[in-house]
mmCIF file of C-alpha atoms and ligand atoms in Angstrom:
data_model
loop_
_atom_site.group_PDB
_atom_site.id
_atom_site.type_symbol
_atom_site.label_atom_id
_atom_site.label_comp_id
_atom_site.label_asym_id
_atom_site.label_seq_id
_atom_site.Cartn_x
_atom_site.Cartn_y
_atom_site.Cartn_z
ATOM 1 C CA SER E 789 69.207 89.198 191.831
ATOM 2 C CA LYS E 790 72.888 89.116 190.920
ATOM 3 C CA THR E 791 73.321 85.396 191.510
ATOM 4 C CA GLN E 792 70.412 84.591 189.271
ATOM 5 C CA ASN E 793 71.858 86.597 186.417
ATOM 6 C CA SER E 794 75.203 84.932 186.635
ATOM 7 C CA PHE E 795 73.500 81.523 186.562
ATOM 8 C CA CYS E 796 71.678 82.547 183.437
ATOM 9 C CA TYR E 797 74.816 83.906 181.880
ATOM 10 C CA TYR E 798 76.618 80.590 182.243
ATOM 11 C CA SER E 799 73.668 78.530 181.190
ATOM 12 C CA ASN E 800 73.324 80.500 178.016
ATOM 13 C CA LYS E 801 76.860 79.988 176.822
ATOM 14 C CA ASP E 802 76.263 78.268 173.525
ATOM 15 C CA ASN E 803 76.900 74.554 173.532
ATOM 16 C CA GLY E 804 78.004 74.786 177.134
ATOM 17 C CA SER E 805 81.391 76.078 176.064
ATOM 18 C CA CYS E 806 82.315 76.769 179.699
ATOM 19 C CA TYR E 807 81.860 73.125 180.491
ATOM 20 C CA LYS E 808 83.829 71.506 177.724
ATOM 21 C CA ASN E 809 86.278 70.019 180.158
ATOM 22 C CA LEU E 810 83.791 68.610 182.608
ATOM 23 C CA PRO E 811 84.353 64.897 183.094
ATOM 24 C CA SER E 812 81.396 63.364 181.337
ATOM 25 C CA ILE E 813 81.615 60.046 183.190
ATOM 26 C CA GLU E 814 81.327 61.850 186.487
ATOM 27 C CA LEU E 815 78.463 63.963 185.160
ATOM 28 C CA GLU E 816 76.716 60.867 183.904
ATOM 29 C CA ASN E 817 77.057 59.111 187.253
ATOM 30 C CA ASP E 818 75.770 62.135 189.103
ATOM 31 C CA LEU E 819 72.863 62.650 186.731
ATOM 32 C CA TYR E 820 71.350 59.358 187.943
ATOM 33 C CA MET E 821 70.892 60.950 191.349
ATOM 34 C CA ALA E 822 70.039 64.490 190.257
ATOM 35 C CA ILE E 823 66.264 64.182 190.551
ATOM 36 C CA GLU E 824 66.389 62.437 193.899
ATOM 37 C CA ASN E 825 68.900 64.972 195.225
ATOM 38 C CA ASN E 826 66.695 67.865 194.149
ATOM 39 C CA GLU E 827 69.352 69.323 191.870
ATOM 40 C CA LEU E 828 67.064 69.916 188.880
ATOM 41 C CA ALA E 829 64.811 72.905 188.352
ATOM 42 C CA MET E 830 62.576 74.221 185.617
ATOM 43 C CA PHE E 831 63.236 77.808 184.550
ATOM 44 C CA TYR E 832 60.795 79.810 182.447
ATOM 45 C CA GLN E 833 61.392 82.274 179.641
ATOM 46 C CA PRO E 834 58.549 84.634 178.674
ATOM 47 C CA GLN E 835 57.095 84.717 175.170
ATOM 48 C CA VAL E 836 55.815 88.141 174.260
ATOM 49 C CA ASP E 837 53.197 89.165 171.716
ATOM 50 C CA CYS E 838 55.016 91.532 169.371
ATOM 51 C CA GLU E 839 52.008 93.778 168.703
ATOM 52 C CA ASN E 840 50.905 94.702 172.204
ATOM 53 C CA GLU E 841 53.959 93.552 174.177
ATOM 54 C CA THR E 842 52.065 91.310 176.573
ATOM 55 C CA ILE E 843 53.221 87.923 177.772
ATOM 56 C CA VAL E 844 51.339 85.047 176.203
ATOM 57 C CA GLY E 845 53.331 82.107 177.516
ATOM 58 C CA PHE E 846 56.618 80.643 178.690
ATOM 59 C CA GLU E 847 59.117 78.102 177.534
ATOM 60 C CA ALA E 848 60.135 75.691 180.279
ATOM 61 C CA LEU E 849 63.883 75.047 180.283
ATOM 62 C CA MET E 850 65.591 72.541 182.526
ATOM 63 C CA ARG E 851 68.459 73.483 184.808
ATOM 64 C CA TRP E 852 70.899 71.286 186.710
ATOM 65 C CA PHE E 853 72.633 72.759 189.735
ATOM 66 C CA HIS E 854 75.524 70.369 190.201
ATOM 67 C CA PRO E 855 76.925 70.339 193.769
ATOM 68 C CA LYS E 856 80.519 70.487 192.540
ATOM 69 C CA PHE E 857 80.437 72.057 189.052
ATOM 70 C CA GLY E 858 77.645 74.555 189.548
ATOM 71 C CA LEU E 859 75.192 75.110 186.767
ATOM 72 C CA VAL E 860 75.498 72.589 183.935
ATOM 73 C CA SER E 861 73.940 73.589 180.623
ATOM 74 C CA PRO E 862 71.052 71.498 179.289
ATOM 75 C CA SER E 863 72.883 71.232 175.979
ATOM 76 C CA VAL E 864 75.413 69.151 177.932
ATOM 77 C CA PHE E 865 73.280 67.076 180.276
ATOM 78 C CA ILE E 866 70.295 66.486 177.963
ATOM 79 C CA ALA E 867 72.707 64.988 175.439
ATOM 80 C CA ILE E 868 74.063 62.636 178.120
ATOM 81 C CA ALA E 869 70.542 61.700 179.165
ATOM 82 C CA GLU E 870 69.553 60.968 175.578
ATOM 83 C CA LYS E 871 72.471 58.577 175.251
ATOM 84 C CA ASN E 872 71.914 56.580 178.420
ATOM 85 C CA GLY E 873 68.117 56.626 178.442
ATOM 86 C CA LEU E 874 67.740 58.838 181.513
ATOM 87 C CA ILE E 875 65.917 61.319 179.262
ATOM 88 C CA ASN E 876 62.674 59.443 179.910
ATOM 89 C CA GLU E 877 62.924 60.003 183.627
ATOM 90 C CA LEU E 878 64.064 63.630 183.251
ATOM 91 C CA GLY E 879 61.235 64.206 180.782
ATOM 92 C CA ARG E 880 58.608 62.848 183.176
ATOM 93 C CA TRP E 881 59.984 64.877 186.042
ATOM 94 C CA GLY E 882 60.223 68.075 183.965
ATOM 95 C CA LEU E 883 56.764 67.817 182.466
ATOM 96 C CA GLN E 884 55.284 67.175 185.873
ATOM 97 C CA GLN E 885 57.070 70.190 187.344
ATOM 98 C CA THR E 886 55.988 72.356 184.408
ATOM 99 C CA CYS E 887 52.333 71.347 184.810
ATOM 100 C CA LYS E 888 52.537 72.009 188.524
ATOM 101 C CA ASP E 889 53.973 75.472 187.940
ATOM 102 C CA ALA E 890 51.461 76.165 185.162
ATOM 103 C CA LEU E 891 48.637 75.349 187.553
ATOM 104 C CA TYR E 892 50.130 77.593 190.204
ATOM 105 C CA PHE E 893 50.255 80.374 187.623
ATOM 106 C CA GLU E 894 46.750 79.742 186.413
ATOM 107 C CA GLU E 895 45.435 80.147 189.912
ATOM 108 C CA LYS E 896 47.337 83.395 190.462
ATOM 109 C CA CYS E 897 47.134 85.093 187.114
ATOM 110 C CA ALA E 898 44.012 86.196 185.302
ATOM 111 C CA GLU E 899 45.491 85.938 181.800
ATOM 112 C CA PRO E 900 45.666 82.482 180.197
ATOM 113 C CA MET E 901 49.307 81.467 179.694
ATOM 114 C CA LYS E 902 50.746 78.673 177.619
ATOM 115 C CA PHE E 903 53.596 76.612 179.077
ATOM 116 C CA SER E 904 55.807 74.986 176.535
ATOM 117 C CA PHE E 905 57.995 71.942 177.319
ATOM 118 C CA ASN E 906 60.756 70.403 175.176
ATOM 119 C CA ILE E 907 60.447 66.766 174.133
ATOM 120 C CA SER E 908 63.450 64.843 172.919
ATOM 121 C CA ALA E 909 63.121 62.556 169.895
ATOM 122 C CA LYS E 910 64.381 59.709 172.074
ATOM 123 C CA GLN E 911 61.307 59.958 174.284
ATOM 124 C CA ILE E 912 58.937 59.409 171.388
ATOM 125 C CA HIS E 913 60.375 55.969 170.788
ATOM 126 C CA GLN E 914 59.436 54.866 174.266
ATOM 127 C CA SER E 915 56.451 52.557 173.758
ATOM 128 C CA ASN E 916 54.223 54.144 176.405
ATOM 129 C CA PHE E 917 55.202 57.732 175.693
ATOM 130 C CA ILE E 918 51.741 58.961 174.717
ATOM 131 C CA ASP E 919 49.916 57.321 177.626
ATOM 132 C CA GLU E 920 52.484 58.515 180.062
ATOM 133 C CA THR E 921 52.438 62.077 178.752
ATOM 134 C CA LEU E 922 48.654 62.244 178.794
ATOM 135 C CA SER E 923 48.442 60.804 182.270
ATOM 136 C CA ILE E 924 50.885 63.411 183.599
ATOM 137 C CA VAL E 925 49.108 66.347 181.944
ATOM 138 C CA ASN E 926 45.633 65.070 182.824
ATOM 139 C CA SER E 927 46.544 64.641 186.466
ATOM 140 C CA PHE E 928 46.583 68.444 186.679
ATOM 141 C CA ASP E 929 43.360 70.301 186.296
ATOM 142 C CA LEU E 930 44.665 72.751 183.696
ATOM 143 C CA LYS E 931 42.731 74.738 181.115
ATOM 144 C CA GLU E 932 42.710 73.400 177.555
ATOM 145 C CA ASN E 933 45.836 74.039 175.492
ATOM 146 C CA SER E 934 47.807 75.431 178.391
ATOM 147 C CA ILE E 935 50.535 72.842 177.785
ATOM 148 C CA GLU E 936 52.518 72.855 174.572
ATOM 149 C CA LEU E 937 55.150 70.285 173.624
ATOM 150 C CA GLU E 938 58.116 71.350 171.502
ATOM 151 C CA ILE E 939 59.840 68.994 169.160
ATOM 152 C CA THR E 940 62.700 70.073 166.947
ATOM 153 C CA GLU E 941 62.318 70.195 163.213
ATOM 154 C CA SER E 942 65.222 67.765 162.768
ATOM 155 C CA SER E 943 63.636 65.140 165.037
ATOM 156 C CA VAL E 944 60.407 65.503 163.093
ATOM 157 C CA MET E 945 62.214 64.934 159.817
ATOM 158 C CA HIS E 946 64.066 61.889 161.124
ATOM 159 C CA ASN E 947 61.018 60.244 162.681
ATOM 160 C CA LEU E 948 58.195 61.429 160.486
ATOM 161 C CA ASN E 949 55.875 58.445 160.952
ATOM 162 C CA ALA E 950 56.257 58.108 164.708
ATOM 163 C CA VAL E 951 55.980 61.861 165.133
ATOM 164 C CA SER E 952 52.839 62.323 163.025
ATOM 165 C CA TYR E 953 51.073 59.615 165.017
ATOM 166 C CA PHE E 954 52.127 61.068 168.326
ATOM 167 C CA LEU E 955 51.210 64.629 167.399
ATOM 168 C CA MET E 956 47.763 63.492 166.329
ATOM 169 C CA GLU E 957 47.143 61.618 169.582
ATOM 170 C CA LEU E 958 48.351 64.443 171.793
ATOM 171 C CA ARG E 959 46.358 67.040 169.941
ATOM 172 C CA LYS E 960 43.162 65.064 170.451
ATOM 173 C CA SER E 961 43.738 65.709 174.131
ATOM 174 C CA ASN E 962 44.186 69.450 173.800
ATOM 175 C CA ILE E 963 47.927 69.520 174.101
ATOM 176 C CA SER E 964 49.484 72.018 171.691
ATOM 177 C CA ILE E 965 52.437 71.198 169.504
ATOM 178 C CA ALA E 966 55.324 73.422 168.473
ATOM 179 C CA ILE E 967 58.055 72.771 165.927
ATOM 180 C CA ASP E 968 61.292 73.995 167.524
ATOM 181 C CA ASP E 969 64.357 75.366 165.732
ATOM 182 C CA PHE E 970 62.239 75.754 162.614
ATOM 183 C CA GLY E 971 64.275 76.508 159.520
ATOM 184 C CA SER E 972 67.553 75.262 160.988
ATOM 185 C CA GLY E 973 67.712 72.028 159.023
ATOM 186 C CA PHE E 974 67.598 71.881 155.280
ATOM 187 C CA SER E 975 64.299 70.134 155.446
ATOM 188 C CA SER E 976 61.432 69.999 153.056
ATOM 189 C CA LEU E 977 58.492 72.172 153.999
ATOM 190 C CA SER E 978 56.035 69.625 152.670
ATOM 191 C CA TYR E 979 55.874 67.833 156.021
ATOM 192 C CA LEU E 980 53.952 70.809 157.381
ATOM 193 C CA GLN E 981 50.954 70.042 155.187
ATOM 194 C CA ASN E 982 50.336 66.743 156.905
ATOM 195 C CA LEU E 983 51.297 67.456 160.489
ATOM 196 C CA PHE E 984 49.053 68.753 163.243
ATOM 197 C CA VAL E 985 51.020 71.685 164.525
ATOM 198 C CA ASP E 986 50.012 74.817 166.442
ATOM 199 C CA THR E 987 53.230 76.785 166.540
ATOM 200 C CA LEU E 988 56.399 77.280 164.550
ATOM 201 C CA LYS E 989 59.418 78.502 166.496
ATOM 202 C CA LEU E 990 61.804 80.157 164.078
ATOM 203 C CA ASP E 991 65.389 79.220 164.850
ATOM 204 C CA ARG E 992 67.385 81.981 166.465
ATOM 205 C CA SER E 993 69.980 81.965 163.687
ATOM 206 C CA PHE E 994 67.487 83.923 161.557
ATOM 207 C CA ILE E 995 67.557 86.986 163.757
ATOM 208 C CA SER E 996 71.112 86.667 165.033
ATOM 209 C CA ASN E 997 73.190 85.824 161.958
ATOM 210 C CA ALA E 998 74.224 88.447 159.443
ATOM 211 C CA ASP E 999 72.790 91.914 159.377
ATOM 212 C CA LEU E 1000 69.107 92.535 159.014
ATOM 213 C CA ASN E 1001 69.161 93.532 155.384
ATOM 214 C CA LYS E 1002 66.478 93.713 152.756
ATOM 215 C CA LYS E 1003 66.753 90.051 151.738
ATOM 216 C CA LYS E 1004 66.250 89.072 155.345
ATOM 217 C CA ARG E 1005 63.118 91.191 155.467
ATOM 218 C CA THR E 1006 61.633 89.162 152.634
ATOM 219 C CA ILE E 1007 62.345 85.944 154.514
ATOM 220 C CA PHE E 1008 60.645 87.114 157.700
ATOM 221 C CA THR E 1009 57.544 88.342 155.914
ATOM 222 C CA ALA E 1010 57.371 85.188 153.797
ATOM 223 C CA ILE E 1011 57.579 82.957 156.863
ATOM 224 C CA GLN E 1012 54.974 85.067 158.589
ATOM 225 C CA SER E 1013 52.555 84.776 155.697
ATOM 226 C CA MET E 1014 53.181 81.049 155.477
ATOM 227 C CA ALA E 1015 52.350 80.781 159.195
ATOM 228 C CA HIS E 1016 49.158 82.747 158.570
ATOM 229 C CA SER E 1017 48.007 80.521 155.760
ATOM 230 C CA LEU E 1018 48.830 77.368 157.740
ATOM 231 C CA ASN E 1019 46.973 78.946 160.648
ATOM 232 C CA VAL E 1020 49.833 78.456 163.102
ATOM 233 C CA ASP E 1021 51.445 80.834 165.571
ATOM 234 C CA LEU E 1022 54.943 82.049 164.830
ATOM 235 C CA VAL E 1023 57.483 82.474 167.617
ATOM 236 C CA ILE E 1024 60.715 84.250 166.768
ATOM 237 C CA GLU E 1025 63.520 83.027 169.002
ATOM 238 C CA GLY E 1026 66.715 84.756 170.048
ATOM 239 C CA VAL E 1027 65.703 88.420 169.995
ATOM 240 C CA GLU E 1028 68.408 89.963 172.152
ATOM 241 C CA ASN E 1029 68.150 93.710 171.774
ATOM 242 C CA PHE E 1030 65.881 96.628 171.093
ATOM 243 C CA SER E 1031 66.897 97.124 167.477
ATOM 244 C CA GLN E 1032 66.128 93.502 166.583
ATOM 245 C CA LYS E 1033 62.750 93.801 168.254
ATOM 246 C CA GLN E 1034 62.033 97.097 166.526
ATOM 247 C CA TYR E 1035 63.079 95.653 163.189
ATOM 248 C CA LEU E 1036 60.457 92.927 163.540
ATOM 249 C CA LYS E 1037 57.809 95.397 164.659
ATOM 250 C CA ASP E 1038 58.575 97.695 161.749
ATOM 251 C CA LEU E 1039 58.008 94.775 159.404
ATOM 252 C CA GLY E 1040 54.487 94.680 160.778
ATOM 253 C CA LEU E 1041 54.844 91.133 162.079
ATOM 254 C CA ASP E 1042 52.193 89.906 164.463
ATOM 255 C CA SER E 1043 54.356 87.120 165.792
ATOM 256 C CA ILE E 1044 55.520 86.177 169.267
ATOM 257 C CA ILE E 1045 58.989 87.068 170.429
ATOM 258 C CA GLN E 1046 61.159 85.028 172.791
ATOM 259 C CA GLY E 1047 64.610 86.250 173.710
ATOM 260 C CA TYR E 1048 66.974 87.902 176.147
ATOM 261 C CA TYR E 1049 65.664 91.306 175.129
ATOM 262 C CA TYR E 1050 62.530 90.635 177.131
ATOM 263 C CA SER E 1051 63.940 88.174 179.612
ATOM 264 C CA LYS E 1052 66.327 85.335 180.241
ATOM 265 C CA PRO E 1053 64.870 82.115 181.611
ATOM 266 C CA MET E 1054 64.065 82.529 185.311
ATOM 267 C CA SER E 1055 63.030 80.493 188.312
ATOM 268 C CA LEU E 1056 59.314 80.495 189.061
ATOM 269 C CA GLU E 1057 59.969 82.676 192.059
ATOM 270 C CA ASP E 1058 61.864 85.339 190.093
ATOM 271 C CA LEU E 1059 59.354 85.158 187.296
ATOM 272 C CA GLU E 1060 56.531 85.944 189.617
ATOM 273 C CA LYS E 1061 58.412 88.887 191.090
ATOM 274 C CA SER E 1062 59.496 90.352 187.774
ATOM 275 C CA LEU E 1063 56.094 89.961 186.158
ATOM 276 C CA PHE E 1064 54.550 91.755 189.019
ATOM 277 C CA LEU E 1065 57.025 94.602 188.587
ATOM 278 C CA LYS E 1066 57.171 94.822 184.812
ATOM 279 C CA TYR E 1067 53.736 93.970 183.630
ATOM 280 C CA SER E 1068 51.640 94.429 186.758
ATOM 281 C CA LEU E 1069 49.581 91.356 186.000
ATOM 282 C CA GLN E 1070 46.997 90.562 188.602
ATOM 283 C CA PHE E 1071 48.673 88.467 191.290
HETATM 284 P P1 LIG A 702 65.663 75.329 172.784
HETATM 285 O O1 LIG A 702 64.488 74.469 173.093
HETATM 286 O O2 LIG A 702 65.793 75.821 171.398
HETATM 287 O O3 LIG A 702 65.588 76.526 173.839
HETATM 288 C C1 LIG A 702 65.988 77.828 173.569
HETATM 289 C C2 LIG A 702 67.397 78.085 174.073
HETATM 290 O O4 LIG A 702 67.808 79.373 173.640
HETATM 291 C C3 LIG A 702 67.495 78.102 175.595
HETATM 292 O O5 LIG A 702 68.783 77.637 175.967
HETATM 293 C C4 LIG A 702 67.380 79.602 175.896
HETATM 294 O O6 LIG A 702 67.928 79.969 177.135
HETATM 295 C C5 LIG A 702 68.165 80.165 174.750
HETATM 296 N N1 LIG A 702 67.799 81.556 174.444
HETATM 297 C C6 LIG A 702 66.627 82.176 174.652
HETATM 298 N N2 LIG A 702 66.656 83.459 174.232
HETATM 299 C C7 LIG A 702 67.902 83.669 173.732
HETATM 300 C C8 LIG A 702 68.559 84.816 173.158
HETATM 301 O O7 LIG A 702 68.012 85.889 173.018
HETATM 302 N N3 LIG A 702 69.854 84.619 172.762
HETATM 303 C C9 LIG A 702 70.511 83.437 172.903
HETATM 304 N N4 LIG A 702 71.791 83.351 172.504
HETATM 305 N N5 LIG A 702 69.916 82.331 173.459
HETATM 306 C C10 LIG A 702 68.621 82.453 173.861
HETATM 307 P P2 LIG A 702 68.999 76.578 177.139
HETATM 308 O O8 LIG A 702 68.046 76.827 178.246
HETATM 309 O O9 LIG A 702 70.463 76.541 177.436
HETATM 310 O O10 LIG A 702 68.578 75.196 176.461
HETATM 311 C C11 LIG A 702 69.287 74.677 175.376
HETATM 312 C C12 LIG A 702 68.560 73.525 174.740
HETATM 313 O O11 LIG A 702 68.509 72.407 175.648
HETATM 314 C C13 LIG A 702 67.113 73.839 174.388
HETATM 315 O O12 LIG A 702 67.027 74.548 173.162
HETATM 316 C C14 LIG A 702 66.540 72.437 174.306
HETATM 317 O O13 LIG A 702 66.839 71.848 173.071
HETATM 318 C C15 LIG A 702 67.314 71.701 175.396
HETATM 319 N N6 LIG A 702 66.498 71.642 176.622
HETATM 320 C C16 LIG A 702 66.365 72.541 177.617
HETATM 321 N N7 LIG A 702 65.492 72.113 178.562
HETATM 322 C C17 LIG A 702 65.054 70.899 178.140
HETATM 323 C C18 LIG A 702 64.115 69.925 178.674
HETATM 324 O O14 LIG A 702 63.481 70.118 179.728
HETATM 325 N N8 LIG A 702 63.946 68.766 177.958
HETATM 326 C C19 LIG A 702 64.621 68.537 176.760
HETATM 327 N N9 LIG A 702 64.378 67.375 176.128
HETATM 328 N N10 LIG A 702 65.467 69.423 176.248
HETATM 329 C C20 LIG A 702 65.694 70.593 176.911
HETATM 330 MG MG1 LIG A 703 62.524 74.723 172.760
HETATM 331 MG MG1 LIG A 704 64.465 76.614 169.954
HETATM 332 MG MG1 LIG A 705 67.690 74.618 170.155
#
């Protein structure tokens, strides 16, 4: 619907540029009540297999519908929550909602779908983070590996010891792990040898910056072959138009594509409707 699109439009303004002048103290105060007041929602963005153009999963992205300011971008309110510690509560709520929606999907849809949820580095430092995460996921009767946790490459690099331990523990329990914004920091690739990772999500700057010239082609194919030899899935983020998608297909990549070209993040309700229309999955 029209309203939905305009929500998405605002939420996707980079760095919440529309919201620069929002009073952060007021936002912070209101964020304490956001869960209780039912102002948060999880939206889902499809991830599409490049080869056969079928949906293989979704990234869960949090949305805050503020009663006065309208939609506030997660790049604004997650940063606030990381500073004041509310991120732990938002994280629990969001993961729970994601599992609930994943289960709903699993019951309706014949294809297995992976639901991917973002974890902030701050959450990992919480002493009971692993237990809490496992108890949330295990309280839903989901198929193995239907939940994936995303952690950004920069938080991995800054917390290597804590992160390796936590990835190992989570993976024992059949939770998948993705490295988000891969390639965005100037980090050493050597950490990949020792980490238990299922998916690399290539930062969207790769596809969006500069033109897609020959040098670029070499980078994409090199990253793809590295993903192959590490035996991890590759998700390419930020594919916005047909020519970018076609460029990747012409390279012969067998990766997964996530971007506005296929879909913006949507509410569960809209997702269900649009999947039914576009892909005629069995609902
Ligand atoms: P991210 O995890 O890298 O998520 C991808 C972001 O790129 C999302 O922005 C998504 O809407 C946007 N995006 C997807 N396709 C395209 C495209 O084709 N072009 C462009 N320009 N953008 C695209 P969103 O939803 O505003 O989220 C921003 C960031 O906020 C996320 O980046 C993530 O770091 C954080 N975030 C969102 N939800 C959560 C959450 O539940 N928990 C935590 N800890 N962080 C979250
Ligand atoms: Mg992410
Ligand atoms: Mg990302
Ligand atoms: Mg990001």
